[in-house]
mmCIF file of C-alpha atoms and ligand atoms in Angstrom:
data_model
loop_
_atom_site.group_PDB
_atom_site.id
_atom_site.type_symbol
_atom_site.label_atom_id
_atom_site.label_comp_id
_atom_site.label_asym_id
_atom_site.label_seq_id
_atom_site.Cartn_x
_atom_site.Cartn_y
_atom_site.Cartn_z
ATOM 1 C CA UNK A 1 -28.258 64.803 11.389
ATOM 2 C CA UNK A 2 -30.391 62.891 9.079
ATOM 3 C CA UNK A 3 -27.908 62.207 6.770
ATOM 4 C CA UNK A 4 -25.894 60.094 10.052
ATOM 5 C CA UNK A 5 -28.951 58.196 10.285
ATOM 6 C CA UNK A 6 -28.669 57.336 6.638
ATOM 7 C CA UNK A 7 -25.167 56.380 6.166
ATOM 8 C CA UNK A 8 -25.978 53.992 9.243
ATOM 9 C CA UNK A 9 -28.978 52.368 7.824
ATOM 10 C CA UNK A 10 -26.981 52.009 4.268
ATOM 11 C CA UNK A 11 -23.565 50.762 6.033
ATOM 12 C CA UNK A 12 -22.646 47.606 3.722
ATOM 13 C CA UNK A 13 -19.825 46.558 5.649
ATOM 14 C CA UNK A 14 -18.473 46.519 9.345
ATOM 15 C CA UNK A 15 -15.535 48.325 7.991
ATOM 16 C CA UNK A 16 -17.683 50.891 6.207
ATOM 17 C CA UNK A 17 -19.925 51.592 9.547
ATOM 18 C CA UNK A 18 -16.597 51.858 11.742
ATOM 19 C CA UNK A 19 -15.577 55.133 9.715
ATOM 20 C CA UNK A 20 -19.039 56.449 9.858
ATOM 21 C CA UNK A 21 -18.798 55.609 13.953
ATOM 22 C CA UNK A 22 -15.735 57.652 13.819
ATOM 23 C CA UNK A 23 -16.937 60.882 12.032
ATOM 24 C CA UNK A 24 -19.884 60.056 14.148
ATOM 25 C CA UNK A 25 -19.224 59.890 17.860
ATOM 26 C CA UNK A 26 -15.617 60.494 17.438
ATOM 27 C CA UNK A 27 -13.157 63.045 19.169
ATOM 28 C CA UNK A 28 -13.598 64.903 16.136
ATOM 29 C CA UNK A 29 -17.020 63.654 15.467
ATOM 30 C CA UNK A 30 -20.267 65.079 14.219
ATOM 31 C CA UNK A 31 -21.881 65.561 17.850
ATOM 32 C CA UNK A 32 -18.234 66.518 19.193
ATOM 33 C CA UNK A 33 -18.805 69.680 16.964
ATOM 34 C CA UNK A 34 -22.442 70.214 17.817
ATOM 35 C CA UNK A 35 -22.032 70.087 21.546
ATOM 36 C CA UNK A 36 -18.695 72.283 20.922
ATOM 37 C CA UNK A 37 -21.178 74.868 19.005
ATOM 38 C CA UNK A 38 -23.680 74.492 21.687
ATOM 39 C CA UNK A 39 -21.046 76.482 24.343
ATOM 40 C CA UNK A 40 -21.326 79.345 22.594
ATOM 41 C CA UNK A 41 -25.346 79.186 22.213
ATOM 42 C CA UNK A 42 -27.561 81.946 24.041
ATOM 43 C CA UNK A 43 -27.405 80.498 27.601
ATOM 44 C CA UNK A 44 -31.726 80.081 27.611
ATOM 45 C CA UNK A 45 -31.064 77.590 24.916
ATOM 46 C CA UNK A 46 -28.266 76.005 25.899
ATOM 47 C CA UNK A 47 -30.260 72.912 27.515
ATOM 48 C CA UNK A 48 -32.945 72.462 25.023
ATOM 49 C CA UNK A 49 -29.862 72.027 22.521
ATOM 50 C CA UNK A 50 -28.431 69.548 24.867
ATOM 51 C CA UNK A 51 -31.216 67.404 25.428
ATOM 52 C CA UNK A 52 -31.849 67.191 21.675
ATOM 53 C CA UNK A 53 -27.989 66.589 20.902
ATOM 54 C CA UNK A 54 -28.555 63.572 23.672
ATOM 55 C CA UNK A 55 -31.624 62.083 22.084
ATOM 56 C CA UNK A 56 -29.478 61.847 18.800
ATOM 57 C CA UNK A 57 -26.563 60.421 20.435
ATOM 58 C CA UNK A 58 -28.898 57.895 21.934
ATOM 59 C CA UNK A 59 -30.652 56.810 19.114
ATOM 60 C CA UNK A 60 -28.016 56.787 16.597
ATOM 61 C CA UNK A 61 -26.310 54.829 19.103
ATOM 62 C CA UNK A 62 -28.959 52.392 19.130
ATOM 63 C CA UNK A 63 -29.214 52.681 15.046
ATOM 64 C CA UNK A 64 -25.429 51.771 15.238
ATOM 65 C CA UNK A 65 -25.821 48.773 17.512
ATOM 66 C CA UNK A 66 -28.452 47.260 15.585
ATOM 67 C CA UNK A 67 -26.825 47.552 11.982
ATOM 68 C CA UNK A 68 -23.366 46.003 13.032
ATOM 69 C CA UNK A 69 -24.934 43.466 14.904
ATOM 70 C CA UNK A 70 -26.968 42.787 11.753
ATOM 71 C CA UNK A 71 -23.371 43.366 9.271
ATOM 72 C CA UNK A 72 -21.745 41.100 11.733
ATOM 73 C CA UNK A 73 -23.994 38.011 11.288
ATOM 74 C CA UNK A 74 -24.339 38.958 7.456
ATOM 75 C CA UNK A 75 -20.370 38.912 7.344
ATOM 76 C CA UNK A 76 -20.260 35.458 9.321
ATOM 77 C CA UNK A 77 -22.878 33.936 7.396
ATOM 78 C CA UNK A 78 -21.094 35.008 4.050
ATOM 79 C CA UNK A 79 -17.563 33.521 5.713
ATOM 80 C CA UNK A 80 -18.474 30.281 6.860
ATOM 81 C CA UNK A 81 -20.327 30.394 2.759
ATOM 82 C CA UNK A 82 -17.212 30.956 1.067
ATOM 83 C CA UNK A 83 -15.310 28.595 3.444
ATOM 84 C CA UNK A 84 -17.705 25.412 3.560
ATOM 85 C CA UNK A 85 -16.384 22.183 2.864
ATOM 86 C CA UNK A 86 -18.518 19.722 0.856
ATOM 87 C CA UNK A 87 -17.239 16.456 1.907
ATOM 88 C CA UNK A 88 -18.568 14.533 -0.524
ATOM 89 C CA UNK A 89 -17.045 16.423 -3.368
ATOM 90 C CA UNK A 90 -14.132 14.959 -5.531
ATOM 91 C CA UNK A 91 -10.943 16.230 -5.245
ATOM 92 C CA UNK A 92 -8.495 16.097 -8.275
ATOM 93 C CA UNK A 93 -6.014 16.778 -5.467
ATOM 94 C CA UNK A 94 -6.353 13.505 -3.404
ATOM 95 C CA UNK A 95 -3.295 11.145 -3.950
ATOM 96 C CA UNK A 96 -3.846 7.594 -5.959
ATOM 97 C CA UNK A 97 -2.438 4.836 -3.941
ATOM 98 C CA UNK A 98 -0.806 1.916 -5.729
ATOM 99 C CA UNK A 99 0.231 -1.454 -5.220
ATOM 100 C CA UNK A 100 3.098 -2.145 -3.093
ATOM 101 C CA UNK A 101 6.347 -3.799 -5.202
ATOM 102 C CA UNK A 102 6.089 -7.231 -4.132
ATOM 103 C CA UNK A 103 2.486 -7.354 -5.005
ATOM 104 C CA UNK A 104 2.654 -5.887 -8.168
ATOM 105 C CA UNK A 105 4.717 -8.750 -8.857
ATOM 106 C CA UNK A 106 2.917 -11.646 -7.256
ATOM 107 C CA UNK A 107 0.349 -10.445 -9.245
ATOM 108 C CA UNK A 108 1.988 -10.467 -12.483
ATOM 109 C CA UNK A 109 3.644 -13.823 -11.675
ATOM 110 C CA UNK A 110 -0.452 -15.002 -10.986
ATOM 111 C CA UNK A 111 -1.600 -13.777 -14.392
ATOM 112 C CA UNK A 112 0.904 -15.396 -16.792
ATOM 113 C CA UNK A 113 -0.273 -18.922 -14.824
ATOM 114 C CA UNK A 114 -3.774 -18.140 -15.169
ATOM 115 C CA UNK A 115 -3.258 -17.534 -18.627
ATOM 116 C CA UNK A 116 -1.248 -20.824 -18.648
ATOM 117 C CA UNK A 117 -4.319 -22.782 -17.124
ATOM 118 C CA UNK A 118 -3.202 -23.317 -13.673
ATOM 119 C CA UNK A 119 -5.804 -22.706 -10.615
ATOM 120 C CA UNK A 120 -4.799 -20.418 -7.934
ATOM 121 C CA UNK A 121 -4.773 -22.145 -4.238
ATOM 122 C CA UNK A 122 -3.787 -20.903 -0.591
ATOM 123 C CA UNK A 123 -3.197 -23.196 2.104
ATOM 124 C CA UNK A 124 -2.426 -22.642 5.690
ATOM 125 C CA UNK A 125 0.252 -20.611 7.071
ATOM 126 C CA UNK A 126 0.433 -22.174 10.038
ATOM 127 C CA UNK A 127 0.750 -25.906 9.035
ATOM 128 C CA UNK A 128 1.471 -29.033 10.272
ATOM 129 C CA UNK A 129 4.933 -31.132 9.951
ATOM 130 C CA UNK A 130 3.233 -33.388 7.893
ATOM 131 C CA UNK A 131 2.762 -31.124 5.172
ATOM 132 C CA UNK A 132 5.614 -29.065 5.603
ATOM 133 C CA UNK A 133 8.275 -31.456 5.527
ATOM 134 C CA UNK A 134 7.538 -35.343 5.856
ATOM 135 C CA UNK A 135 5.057 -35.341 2.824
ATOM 136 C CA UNK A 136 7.586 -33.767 1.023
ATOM 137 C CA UNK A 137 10.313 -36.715 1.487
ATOM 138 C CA UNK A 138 11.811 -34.726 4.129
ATOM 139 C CA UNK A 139 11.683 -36.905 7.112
ATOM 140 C CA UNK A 140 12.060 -35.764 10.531
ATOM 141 C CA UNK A 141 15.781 -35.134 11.998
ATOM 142 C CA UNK A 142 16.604 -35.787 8.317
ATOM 143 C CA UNK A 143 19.309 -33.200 7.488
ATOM 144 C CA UNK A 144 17.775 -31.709 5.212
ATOM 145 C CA UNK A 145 15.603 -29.629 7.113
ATOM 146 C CA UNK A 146 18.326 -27.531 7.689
ATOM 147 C CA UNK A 147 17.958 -26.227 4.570
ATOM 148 C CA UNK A 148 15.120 -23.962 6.357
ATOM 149 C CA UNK A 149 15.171 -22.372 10.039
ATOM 150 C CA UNK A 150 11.978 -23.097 10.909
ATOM 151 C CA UNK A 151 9.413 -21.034 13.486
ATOM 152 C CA UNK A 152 8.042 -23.829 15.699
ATOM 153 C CA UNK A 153 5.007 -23.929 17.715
ATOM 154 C CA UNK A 154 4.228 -26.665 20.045
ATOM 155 C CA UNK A 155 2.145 -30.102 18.770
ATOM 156 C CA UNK A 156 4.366 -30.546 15.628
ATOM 157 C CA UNK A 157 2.762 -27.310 14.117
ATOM 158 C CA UNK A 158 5.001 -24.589 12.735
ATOM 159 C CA UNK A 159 4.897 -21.181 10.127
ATOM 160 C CA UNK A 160 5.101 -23.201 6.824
ATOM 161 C CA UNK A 161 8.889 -22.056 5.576
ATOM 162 C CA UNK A 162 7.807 -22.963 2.091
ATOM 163 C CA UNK A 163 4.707 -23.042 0.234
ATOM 164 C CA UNK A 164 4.681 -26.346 -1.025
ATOM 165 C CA UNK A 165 2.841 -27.724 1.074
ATOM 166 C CA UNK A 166 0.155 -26.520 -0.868
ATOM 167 C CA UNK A 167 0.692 -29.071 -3.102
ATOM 168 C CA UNK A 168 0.160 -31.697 -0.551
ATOM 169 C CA UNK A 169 -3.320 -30.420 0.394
ATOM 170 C CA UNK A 170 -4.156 -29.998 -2.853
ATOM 171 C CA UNK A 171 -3.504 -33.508 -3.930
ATOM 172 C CA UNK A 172 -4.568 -34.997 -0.537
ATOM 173 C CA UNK A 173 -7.734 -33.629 -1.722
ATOM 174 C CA UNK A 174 -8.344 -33.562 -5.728
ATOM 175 C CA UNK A 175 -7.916 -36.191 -7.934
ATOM 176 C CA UNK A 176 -5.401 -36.190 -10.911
ATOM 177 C CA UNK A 177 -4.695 -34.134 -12.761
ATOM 178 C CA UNK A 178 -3.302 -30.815 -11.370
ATOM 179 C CA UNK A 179 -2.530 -27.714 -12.684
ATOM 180 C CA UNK A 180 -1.871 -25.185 -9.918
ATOM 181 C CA UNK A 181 0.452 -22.403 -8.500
ATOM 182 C CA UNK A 182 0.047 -21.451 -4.663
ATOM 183 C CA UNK A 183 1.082 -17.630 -3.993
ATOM 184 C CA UNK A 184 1.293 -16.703 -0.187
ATOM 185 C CA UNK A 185 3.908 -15.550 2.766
ATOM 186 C CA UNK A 186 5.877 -17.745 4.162
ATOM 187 C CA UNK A 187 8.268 -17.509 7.205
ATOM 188 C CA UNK A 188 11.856 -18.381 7.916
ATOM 189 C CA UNK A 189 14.252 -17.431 11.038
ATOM 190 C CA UNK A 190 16.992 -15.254 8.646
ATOM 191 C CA UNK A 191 17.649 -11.569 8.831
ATOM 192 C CA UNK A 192 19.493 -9.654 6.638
ATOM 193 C CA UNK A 193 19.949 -7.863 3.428
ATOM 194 C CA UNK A 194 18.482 -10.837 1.201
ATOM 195 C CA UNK A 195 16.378 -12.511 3.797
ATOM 196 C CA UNK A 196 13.221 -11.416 6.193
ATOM 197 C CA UNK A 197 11.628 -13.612 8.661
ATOM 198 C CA UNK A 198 8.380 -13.277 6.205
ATOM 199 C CA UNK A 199 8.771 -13.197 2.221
ATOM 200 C CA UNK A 200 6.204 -14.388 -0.552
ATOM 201 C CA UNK A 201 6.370 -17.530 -2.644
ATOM 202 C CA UNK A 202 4.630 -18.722 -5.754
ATOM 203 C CA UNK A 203 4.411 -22.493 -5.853
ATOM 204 C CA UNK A 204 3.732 -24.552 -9.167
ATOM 205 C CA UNK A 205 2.425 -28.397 -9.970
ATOM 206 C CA UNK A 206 1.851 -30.069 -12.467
ATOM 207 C CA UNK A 207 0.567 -33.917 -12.365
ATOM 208 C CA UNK A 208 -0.770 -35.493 -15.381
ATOM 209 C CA UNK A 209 -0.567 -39.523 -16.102
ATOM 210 C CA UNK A 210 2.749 -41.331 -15.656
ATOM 211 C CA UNK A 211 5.450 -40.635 -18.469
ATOM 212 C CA UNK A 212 3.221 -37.583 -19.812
ATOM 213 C CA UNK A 213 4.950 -34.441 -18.172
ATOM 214 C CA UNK A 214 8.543 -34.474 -18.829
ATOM 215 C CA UNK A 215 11.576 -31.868 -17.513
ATOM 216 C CA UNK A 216 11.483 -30.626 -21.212
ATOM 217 C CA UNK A 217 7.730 -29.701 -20.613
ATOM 218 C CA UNK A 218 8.990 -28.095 -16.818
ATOM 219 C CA UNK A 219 11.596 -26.026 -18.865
ATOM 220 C CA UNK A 220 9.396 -24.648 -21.724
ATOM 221 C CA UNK A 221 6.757 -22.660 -19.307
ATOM 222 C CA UNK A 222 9.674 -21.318 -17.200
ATOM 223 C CA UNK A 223 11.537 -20.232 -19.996
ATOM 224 C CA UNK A 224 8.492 -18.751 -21.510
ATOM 225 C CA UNK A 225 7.321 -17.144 -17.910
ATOM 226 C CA UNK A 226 10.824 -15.965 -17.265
ATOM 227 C CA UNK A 227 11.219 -14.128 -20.180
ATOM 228 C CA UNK A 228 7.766 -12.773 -19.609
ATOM 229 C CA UNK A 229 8.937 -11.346 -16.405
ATOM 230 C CA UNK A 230 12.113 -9.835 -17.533
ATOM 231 C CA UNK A 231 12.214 -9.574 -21.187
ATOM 232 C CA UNK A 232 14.821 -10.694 -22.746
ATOM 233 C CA UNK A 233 16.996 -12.548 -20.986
ATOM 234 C CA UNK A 234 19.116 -15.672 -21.162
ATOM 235 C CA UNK A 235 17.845 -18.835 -18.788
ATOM 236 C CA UNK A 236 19.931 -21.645 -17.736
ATOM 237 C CA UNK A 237 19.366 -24.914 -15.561
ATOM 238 C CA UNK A 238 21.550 -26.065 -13.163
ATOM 239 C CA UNK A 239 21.497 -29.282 -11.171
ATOM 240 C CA UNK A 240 20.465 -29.121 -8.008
ATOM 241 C CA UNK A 241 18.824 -30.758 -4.829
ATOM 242 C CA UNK A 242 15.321 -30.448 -3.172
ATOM 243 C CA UNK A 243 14.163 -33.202 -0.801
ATOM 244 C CA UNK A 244 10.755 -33.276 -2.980
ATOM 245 C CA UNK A 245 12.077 -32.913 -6.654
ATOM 246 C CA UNK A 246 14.331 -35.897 -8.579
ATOM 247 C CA UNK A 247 16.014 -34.355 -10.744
ATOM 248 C CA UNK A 248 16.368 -30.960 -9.175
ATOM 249 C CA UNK A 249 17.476 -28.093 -10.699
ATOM 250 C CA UNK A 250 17.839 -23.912 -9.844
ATOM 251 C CA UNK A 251 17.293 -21.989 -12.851
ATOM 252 C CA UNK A 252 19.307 -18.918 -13.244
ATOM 253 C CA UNK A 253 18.784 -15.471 -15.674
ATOM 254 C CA UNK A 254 21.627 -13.709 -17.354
ATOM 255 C CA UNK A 255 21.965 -10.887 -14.736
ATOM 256 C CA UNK A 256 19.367 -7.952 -15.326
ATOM 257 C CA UNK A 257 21.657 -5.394 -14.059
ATOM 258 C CA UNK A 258 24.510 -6.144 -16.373
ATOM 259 C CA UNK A 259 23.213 -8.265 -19.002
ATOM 260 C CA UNK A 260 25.971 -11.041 -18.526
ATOM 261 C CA UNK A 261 29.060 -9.190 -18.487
ATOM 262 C CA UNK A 262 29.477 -9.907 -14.605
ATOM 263 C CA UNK A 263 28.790 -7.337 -11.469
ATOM 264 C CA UNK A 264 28.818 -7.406 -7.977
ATOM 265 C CA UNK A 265 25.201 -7.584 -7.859
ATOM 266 C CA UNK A 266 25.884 -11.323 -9.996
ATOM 267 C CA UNK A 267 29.326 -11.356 -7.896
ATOM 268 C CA UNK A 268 30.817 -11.126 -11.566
ATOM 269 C CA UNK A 269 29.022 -14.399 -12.294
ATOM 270 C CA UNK A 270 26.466 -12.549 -15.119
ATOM 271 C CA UNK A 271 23.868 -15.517 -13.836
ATOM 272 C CA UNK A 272 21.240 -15.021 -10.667
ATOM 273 C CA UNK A 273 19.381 -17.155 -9.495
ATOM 274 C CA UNK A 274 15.527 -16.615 -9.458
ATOM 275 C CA UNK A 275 14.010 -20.829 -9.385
ATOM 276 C CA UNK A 276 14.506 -24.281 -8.029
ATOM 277 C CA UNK A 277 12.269 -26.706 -9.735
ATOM 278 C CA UNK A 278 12.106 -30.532 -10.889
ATOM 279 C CA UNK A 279 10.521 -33.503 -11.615
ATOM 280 C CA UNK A 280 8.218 -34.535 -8.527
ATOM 281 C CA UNK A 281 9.809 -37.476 -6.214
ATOM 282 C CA UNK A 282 8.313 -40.571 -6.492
ATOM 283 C CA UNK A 283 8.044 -40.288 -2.494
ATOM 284 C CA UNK A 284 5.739 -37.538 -2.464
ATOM 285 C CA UNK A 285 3.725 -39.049 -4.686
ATOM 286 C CA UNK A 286 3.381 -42.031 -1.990
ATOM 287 C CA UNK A 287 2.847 -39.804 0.742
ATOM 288 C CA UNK A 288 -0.360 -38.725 -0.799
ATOM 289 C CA UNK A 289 -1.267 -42.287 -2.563
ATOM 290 C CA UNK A 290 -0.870 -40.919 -6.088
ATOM 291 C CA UNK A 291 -0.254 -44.050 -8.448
ATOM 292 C CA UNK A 292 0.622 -43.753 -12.061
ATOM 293 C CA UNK A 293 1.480 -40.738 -12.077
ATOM 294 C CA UNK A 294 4.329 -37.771 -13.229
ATOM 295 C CA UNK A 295 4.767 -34.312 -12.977
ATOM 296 C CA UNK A 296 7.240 -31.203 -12.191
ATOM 297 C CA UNK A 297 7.010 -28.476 -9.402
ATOM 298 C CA UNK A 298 8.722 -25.128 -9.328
ATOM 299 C CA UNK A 299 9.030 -22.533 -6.741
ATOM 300 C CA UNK A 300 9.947 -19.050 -6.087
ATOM 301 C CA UNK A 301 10.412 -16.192 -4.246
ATOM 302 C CA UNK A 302 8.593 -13.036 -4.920
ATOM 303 C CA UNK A 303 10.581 -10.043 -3.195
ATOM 304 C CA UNK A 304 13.865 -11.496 -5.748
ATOM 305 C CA UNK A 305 11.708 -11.035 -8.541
ATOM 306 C CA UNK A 306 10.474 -7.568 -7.147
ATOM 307 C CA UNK A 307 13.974 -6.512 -6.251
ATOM 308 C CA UNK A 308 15.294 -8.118 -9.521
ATOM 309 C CA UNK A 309 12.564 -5.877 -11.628
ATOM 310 C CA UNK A 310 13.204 -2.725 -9.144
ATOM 311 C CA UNK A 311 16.768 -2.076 -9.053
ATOM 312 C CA UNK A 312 15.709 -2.548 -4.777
ATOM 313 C CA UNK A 313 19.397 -3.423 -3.052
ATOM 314 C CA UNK A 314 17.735 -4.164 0.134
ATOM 315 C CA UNK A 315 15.271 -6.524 0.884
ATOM 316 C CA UNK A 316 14.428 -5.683 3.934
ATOM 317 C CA UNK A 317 13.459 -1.414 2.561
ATOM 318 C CA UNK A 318 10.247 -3.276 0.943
ATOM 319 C CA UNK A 319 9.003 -3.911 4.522
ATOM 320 C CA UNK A 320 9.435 -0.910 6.639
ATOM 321 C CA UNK A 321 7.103 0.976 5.201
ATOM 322 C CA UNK A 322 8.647 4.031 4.175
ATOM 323 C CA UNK A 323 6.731 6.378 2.095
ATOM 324 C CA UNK A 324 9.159 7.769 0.273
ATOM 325 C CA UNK A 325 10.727 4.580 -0.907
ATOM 326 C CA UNK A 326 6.944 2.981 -2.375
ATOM 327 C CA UNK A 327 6.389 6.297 -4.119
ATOM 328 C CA UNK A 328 8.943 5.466 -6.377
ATOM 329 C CA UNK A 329 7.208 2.713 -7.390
ATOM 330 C CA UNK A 330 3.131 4.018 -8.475
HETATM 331 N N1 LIG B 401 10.130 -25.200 -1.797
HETATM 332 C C1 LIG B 401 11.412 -24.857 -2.333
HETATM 333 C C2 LIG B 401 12.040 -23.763 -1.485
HETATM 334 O O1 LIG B 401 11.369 -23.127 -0.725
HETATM 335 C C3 LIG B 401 11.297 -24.362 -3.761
HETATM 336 C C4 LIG B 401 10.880 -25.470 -4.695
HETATM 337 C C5 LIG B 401 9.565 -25.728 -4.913
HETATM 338 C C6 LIG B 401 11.840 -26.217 -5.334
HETATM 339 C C7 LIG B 401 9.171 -26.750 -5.772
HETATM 340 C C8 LIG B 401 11.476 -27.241 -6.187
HETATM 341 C C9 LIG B 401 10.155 -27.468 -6.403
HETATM 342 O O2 LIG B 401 13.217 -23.529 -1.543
#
């Protein structure tokens, strides 16, 4: 028997003391056999055997009990070990966001200005009509305002469609001159494959003394900054209109998708249009009692430039959010 009590003590493993239970205290067991032996024992001894076979089973039951309640807790212990997780470790598995299209581009729109010298402002979203439209020579019920479906609130305030009116409260409040470009959303009532109610513009001004900033200035940095943005590609200026600009103009790109040759992205054209720009209107210059002065303002949207740079077809896929679509772009 003392060998039983041996293998117990030495079990390493539950597995390990549920064979020795088995040879043990099994059908075919170690104390099966001894109590089977026992039968045919001289009859005077037959219960002296028994009690002793009984103490054993006893204690090496007890034995048993203690060392796999002991393995047990050793096992657990070593499992909950193995499968601890440090929370504060670094995982080379965790996934790297990135920055989503359009912002990627606002930014790199921000840094060739900066690099140019112009100051980075933000106005209001929700503005006034003052700065929206009438400072920009776009008086009220004047036609014009069609141009953009405006979101209205009560009192005259609105969601600024555009975000020049940035440069209205930035020359309401600084002196000349001005050097700035105002990035930010801004909201209009359209829906559909090249229009959401909420895209980005960048905004630019420039205001130096009268007869010292010239269209030919206005063309050189967008000429530069264009090709900056797509590389090599052929700019044009067209005539145009904007209530706040005299001359106007929209500035188109030889198209990016088939350098010129004509598409249906271009609608066979080979031009798109990615600017409107001009020479500030003497009446905006009133509006914010500017005398003596000149300069040029451009604008933009930044989703066209995003979409232009991203082969995206749809505008609206850069706002729902889907996963699988921004991937494509880290
Ligand atoms: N604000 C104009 C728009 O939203 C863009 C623009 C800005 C045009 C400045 C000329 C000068 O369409």
């Amino acid at each position: 028997m003392k060998e039983w009590y041996d293998a117990i003590k030495q079990a390493q493993s539950v597995d390990k003391l549920e064979e020795i239970r088995i040879s043990v205290f099994g059908k075919k067991g170690v104390l099966a056999d001894e109590f089977a032996r026992m039968k045919s024992a001289p009859d005077d001894q037959k219960a002296l055997i028994a009690k002793e076979l009984n103490t054993h089973k006893n204690v090496l039951t007890n034995e048993f009990t203690a060392r796999k309640i002991t393995l047990q807790t050793l096992e657990l212990q070593a499992h909950m070990k193995a499968e601890a997780i440090d929370v504060s470790m670094y995982s080379t598995k965790s996934q790297a966001g990135a920055l989503h299209p359009v912002m990627e581009t606002m930014d790199k729109i921000v840094e060739y200005f900066s690099s140019m010298n112009f100051a980075v402002k933000t106005g209001n979203m929700v503005e006034d009509d003052f700065n929206n439209f009438e400072a920009l020579n776009l008086p009220k019920y004047h036609p014009a305002r069609d141009m953009q479906d405006t979101f209205y609130f009560k009192d005259e305030m609105l969601l600024r469609t555009h975000t020049s009116p940035v440069q209205i409260r930035t020359m309401m409040t600084t002196k000349p001159p001005i050097r700035m470009i105002a990035p930010g959303a801004v909201f209009r009532r359209d829906y559909d494959i090249t229009h959401t109610p909420m895209f980005h513009q960048v905004e630019g001004l420039l205001v130096d003394k009268e007869g010292q900033v010239s269209f030919a200035n206005l063309k050189f940095i967008l000429e530069d900054f264009l090709k900056y943005m797509f590389g090599d590609v052929k700019v044009r200026f067209r005539p145009s209109f904007f209530p706040f600009t005299e001359p106007s103009a929209e500035v188109d790109i030889s198209c990016v998708f088939c350098a010129g040759e004509g598409c249906r992205v271009c609608s066979k054209t080979g031009w798109l249009e990615v600017l409107g720009c001009g020479i500030v209107d003497p009446n905006v210059f009133e509006a914010v009692k500017y005398r003596n002065v000149s300069g040029y303002a451009f604008g933009l949207g930044v989703e066209r430039f995003a979409m232009l740079i991203h082969h995206i077809g749809d505008l609206r896929s850069l706002f729902e959010g889907d996963i699988k679509l921004l991937e494509q772009f880290q």
